[in-house]
Amino acid sequence: MDSMSWLAEGAQAVRRMSSREFFEMFYDWVDDENPVSPWPKGSPETMTPPEVDAVTKVLSVVNAAVADIGDVGDDAVIASGWLERISSVAKAALDLMLTRGVLMKSLKS
């Protein structure tokens, strides 16, 4: 979920790391070669169907951004407007995953 929280941060995360690392850390977590079920690598059973749908939406926006932006510098990525679009869908996905995580933690207590 770290990669999703970085995507949700948008420009702040790009300034802290780099645009290349910003996108690559997400692709390291998501199976971008299987867009039908982009499960995080190695743990497909840990996500609910709504979480898979949310991650699929994030993957779609990230793929569109990468295709549109190409290989440009951090400032150009920030100025492109894509980070705001990515951030909004990533926040929604992260909120969904965190809600279940908090609920599960409460049930265990």
CSV table of C-alpha atoms in Angstrom, one decimal:
chain,number,residue,atom,x,y,z
A,1,MET,CA,0.0,0.0,0.0
A,2,ASP,CA,3.0,2.3,0.3
A,3,SER,CA,3.0,2.8,-3.5
A,4,MET,CA,-0.7,3.8,-3.4
A,5,SER,CA,0.0,6.3,-0.7
A,6,TRP,CA,2.8,7.9,-2.7
A,7,LEU,CA,0.5,8.1,-5.7
A,8,ALA,CA,-2.1,9.8,-3.6
A,9,GLU,CA,0.5,12.4,-2.6
A,10,GLY,CA,1.0,13.4,-6.2
A,11,ALA,CA,3.5,16.2,-6.7
A,12,GLN,CA,4.8,16.1,-3.2
A,13,ALA,CA,6.0,12.5,-3.7
A,14,VAL,CA,7.5,13.3,-7.1
A,15,ARG,CA,9.5,16.2,-5.5
A,16,ARG,CA,10.7,13.8,-2.8
A,17,MET,CA,11.8,11.0,-5.1
A,18,SER,CA,11.6,11.4,-8.8
A,19,SER,CA,8.9,11.0,-11.5
A,20,ARG,CA,10.6,7.8,-12.7
A,21,GLU,CA,10.7,6.3,-9.2
A,22,PHE,CA,7.1,7.5,-8.6
A,23,PHE,CA,5.8,5.5,-11.5
A,24,GLU,CA,8.2,2.5,-11.2
A,25,MET,CA,7.3,1.8,-7.5
A,26,PHE,CA,3.7,1.4,-8.5
A,27,TYR,CA,4.5,-0.9,-11.4
A,28,ASP,CA,6.7,-2.9,-9.0
A,29,TRP,CA,3.6,-3.5,-6.8
A,30,VAL,CA,1.0,-4.0,-9.6
A,31,ASP,CA,1.0,-6.6,-12.2
A,32,ASP,CA,0.8,-4.2,-15.1
A,33,GLU,CA,1.1,-7.0,-17.6
A,34,ASN,CA,-2.3,-8.4,-16.5
A,35,PRO,CA,-4.7,-5.4,-16.6
A,36,VAL,CA,-7.7,-7.7,-16.1
A,37,SER,CA,-6.6,-8.6,-12.6
A,38,PRO,CA,-3.8,-6.2,-11.6
A,39,TRP,CA,-3.2,-7.9,-8.2
A,40,PRO,CA,-0.2,-6.8,-6.2
A,41,LYS,CA,2.5,-9.2,-7.1
A,42,GLY,CA,2.6,-12.2,-4.8
A,43,SER,CA,-0.5,-11.5,-2.8
A,44,PRO,CA,-3.7,-11.7,-4.9
A,45,GLU,CA,-5.8,-13.3,-2.2
A,46,THR,CA,-5.3,-10.3,0.1
A,47,MET,CA,-7.6,-7.9,-1.9
A,48,THR,CA,-11.3,-7.8,-2.1
A,49,PRO,CA,-13.1,-7.4,-5.5
A,50,PRO,CA,-13.8,-3.7,-4.8
A,51,GLU,CA,-10.1,-3.2,-4.0
A,52,VAL,CA,-9.2,-4.9,-7.3
A,53,ASP,CA,-11.6,-2.6,-9.1
A,54,ALA,CA,-10.0,0.5,-7.4
A,55,VAL,CA,-6.5,-0.6,-8.2
A,56,THR,CA,-7.5,-1.3,-11.8
A,57,LYS,CA,-8.8,2.3,-12.1
A,58,VAL,CA,-5.5,3.6,-10.7
A,59,LEU,CA,-3.5,1.4,-13.1
A,60,SER,CA,-5.6,2.7,-16.0
A,61,VAL,CA,-4.9,6.4,-15.1
A,62,VAL,CA,-1.2,5.7,-14.4
A,63,ASN,CA,-0.9,3.9,-17.8
A,64,ALA,CA,-2.5,6.8,-19.6
A,65,ALA,CA,-0.3,9.3,-17.8
A,66,VAL,CA,2.9,7.4,-18.7
A,67,ALA,CA,1.8,7.0,-22.3
A,68,ASP,CA,1.0,10.8,-22.6
A,69,ILE,CA,3.9,12.1,-20.6
A,70,GLY,CA,6.7,9.9,-21.9
A,71,ASP,CA,10.2,10.3,-20.5
A,72,VAL,CA,10.3,13.9,-19.3
A,73,GLY,CA,11.7,15.6,-16.2
A,74,ASP,CA,10.0,16.0,-12.8
A,75,ASP,CA,8.9,19.6,-13.4
A,76,ALA,CA,7.2,18.6,-16.7
A,77,VAL,CA,5.4,15.7,-15.0
A,78,ILE,CA,4.2,18.0,-12.2
A,79,ALA,CA,3.1,20.6,-14.7
A,80,SER,CA,1.2,18.1,-16.9
A,81,GLY,CA,-1.8,17.8,-14.6
A,82,TRP,CA,-1.6,14.1,-14.6
A,83,LEU,CA,-0.5,13.9,-10.9
A,84,GLU,CA,-3.8,15.5,-9.8
A,85,ARG,CA,-5.8,12.9,-11.8
A,86,ILE,CA,-3.7,10.0,-10.4
A,87,SER,CA,-3.9,11.4,-6.9
A,88,SER,CA,-7.7,11.5,-6.8
A,89,VAL,CA,-8.1,7.8,-7.9
A,90,ALA,CA,-5.2,6.7,-5.8
A,91,LYS,CA,-6.7,8.4,-2.7
A,92,ALA,CA,-10.1,6.6,-3.3
A,93,ALA,CA,-8.3,3.2,-3.6
A,94,LEU,CA,-6.2,3.9,-0.6
A,95,ASP,CA,-9.2,5.0,1.5
A,96,LEU,CA,-11.0,1.8,0.5
A,97,MET,CA,-8.0,-0.4,1.5
A,98,LEU,CA,-7.4,1.5,4.8
A,99,THR,CA,-11.0,1.3,5.8
A,100,ARG,CA,-10.9,-2.5,5.6
A,101,GLY,CA,-7.5,-2.5,7.3
A,102,VAL,CA,-8.8,-0.4,10.2
A,103,LEU,CA,-11.9,-2.5,10.5
A,104,MET,CA,-9.9,-5.7,10.6
A,105,LYS,CA,-7.6,-4.3,13.2
A,106,SER,CA,-10.7,-3.3,15.3
A,107,LEU,CA,-12.1,-6.7,15.0
A,108,LYS,CA,-8.9,-8.3,16.2
A,109,SER,CA,-8.8,-6.1,19.3
